[in-house]
Short mmCIF file of C-alpha atoms in Angstrom, two decimals:
data_model
loop_
_atom_site.label_atom_id
_atom_site.label_comp_id
_atom_site.label_asym_id
_atom_site.label_seq_id
_atom_site.Cartn_x
_atom_site.Cartn_y
_atom_site.Cartn_z
CA UNK L 821 4.40 -2.48 5.14
CA UNK L 822 2.86 -5.09 2.92
CA UNK L 823 4.87 -7.47 0.76
CA UNK L 824 5.03 -5.83 -2.72
CA UNK L 825 4.43 -9.21 -4.34
CA UNK L 826 1.15 -9.73 -2.43
CA UNK L 827 -0.01 -6.23 -3.36
CA UNK L 828 0.88 -6.81 -6.99
CA UNK L 829 -0.94 -10.15 -7.02
CA UNK L 830 -4.11 -8.50 -5.52
CA UNK L 831 -3.91 -5.71 -8.11
CA UNK L 832 -3.51 -8.20 -10.97
CA UNK L 833 -6.48 -10.29 -9.63
CA UNK L 834 -8.66 -7.11 -9.36
CA UNK L 835 -7.73 -6.19 -12.98
CA UNK L 836 -8.73 -9.69 -14.19
CA UNK L 837 -11.93 -9.74 -12.14
CA UNK L 838 -13.08 -6.39 -10.99
CA UNK L 839 -15.61 -7.97 -8.64
CA UNK L 840 -12.77 -9.64 -6.78
CA UNK L 841 -12.00 -7.91 -3.44
CA UNK L 842 -8.94 -9.41 -1.98
CA UNK L 843 -7.74 -8.08 1.44
CA UNK L 844 -3.99 -7.63 1.53
CA UNK L 845 -2.34 -8.11 4.97
CA UNK L 846 -3.80 -8.83 8.43
CA UNK L 847 -4.40 -5.11 9.03
CA UNK L 848 -6.77 -4.97 6.04
CA UNK L 849 -9.35 -7.09 7.77
CA UNK L 850 -9.00 -4.97 10.96
CA UNK L 851 -9.47 -1.72 8.90
CA UNK L 852 -12.62 -3.10 7.25
CA UNK L 853 -14.11 -4.16 10.57
CA UNK L 854 -13.21 -0.88 12.14
CA UNK L 855 -14.88 1.00 9.28
CA UNK L 856 -17.95 -1.10 9.55
CA UNK L 857 -18.47 -0.91 13.38
CA UNK L 858 -16.77 2.44 14.18
CA UNK L 859 -16.83 4.55 11.03
CA UNK L 860 -16.11 7.89 12.65
CA UNK L 861 -13.31 6.65 14.73
CA UNK L 862 -11.83 4.65 11.88
CA UNK L 863 -11.86 7.72 9.63
CA UNK L 864 -10.17 9.88 12.31
CA UNK L 865 -7.44 7.29 13.00
CA UNK L 866 -6.72 6.72 9.29
CA UNK L 867 -6.62 10.44 8.54
CA UNK L 868 -4.07 10.90 11.38
CA UNK L 869 -1.95 7.97 10.16
CA UNK L 870 -2.01 9.13 6.50
CA UNK L 871 -1.10 12.75 7.54
CA UNK L 872 1.80 11.40 9.62
CA UNK L 873 2.97 9.08 6.83
CA UNK L 874 2.79 11.74 4.13
CA UNK L 875 3.93 14.83 6.09
CA UNK L 876 6.10 13.42 8.81
CA UNK L 877 9.17 12.71 6.71
CA UNK L 878 11.34 15.34 5.13
CA UNK L 879 10.79 15.92 1.37
CA UNK L 880 12.58 13.56 -0.97
CA UNK L 881 15.52 14.96 -2.88
CA UNK L 882 14.95 15.82 -6.56
CA UNK L 883 15.20 12.80 -8.82
CA UNK L 884 14.60 12.29 -12.59
CA UNK L 885 12.56 9.21 -11.56
CA UNK L 886 10.95 7.35 -14.44
CA UNK L 887 8.92 10.21 -15.87
CA UNK L 888 11.21 11.01 -18.84
CA UNK L 889 13.28 7.75 -19.06
CA UNK L 890 13.23 4.27 -17.42
CA UNK L 891 15.12 3.68 -14.20
CA UNK L 892 17.86 1.13 -14.21
CA UNK L 893 17.45 -0.14 -10.67
CA UNK L 894 14.52 -1.13 -8.54
CA UNK L 895 12.35 -2.45 -11.34
CA UNK L 896 11.54 -5.82 -9.76
CA UNK L 897 8.39 -6.32 -7.74
CA UNK L 898 10.19 -6.70 -4.41
CA UNK L 899 12.16 -3.49 -4.87
CA UNK L 900 14.85 -5.20 -2.63
CA UNK L 901 12.90 -4.36 0.54
CA UNK L 902 12.60 -7.80 1.91
CA UNK L 903 14.46 -11.10 1.36
CA UNK L 904 12.41 -14.25 0.92
CA UNK L 905 12.65 -16.43 4.02
#
């Protein structure tokens, strides 16, 4: 999983300059190279990975989330996933 701060920085940079194409994480460069040189294989691998990621875990429990009102916790960029080291 990518550091949320790096992802947020890349999104902000793209919003400021839409022609900016930052690659986030080491695997981003690998995915771009695979798509360029082995497009069919890259598509098949990514489809398998996305299906496993989305369908492999049990469904989340019902939550009010932030649709009708703001959430109190987890609003920072890091979300508490990783400590700075």
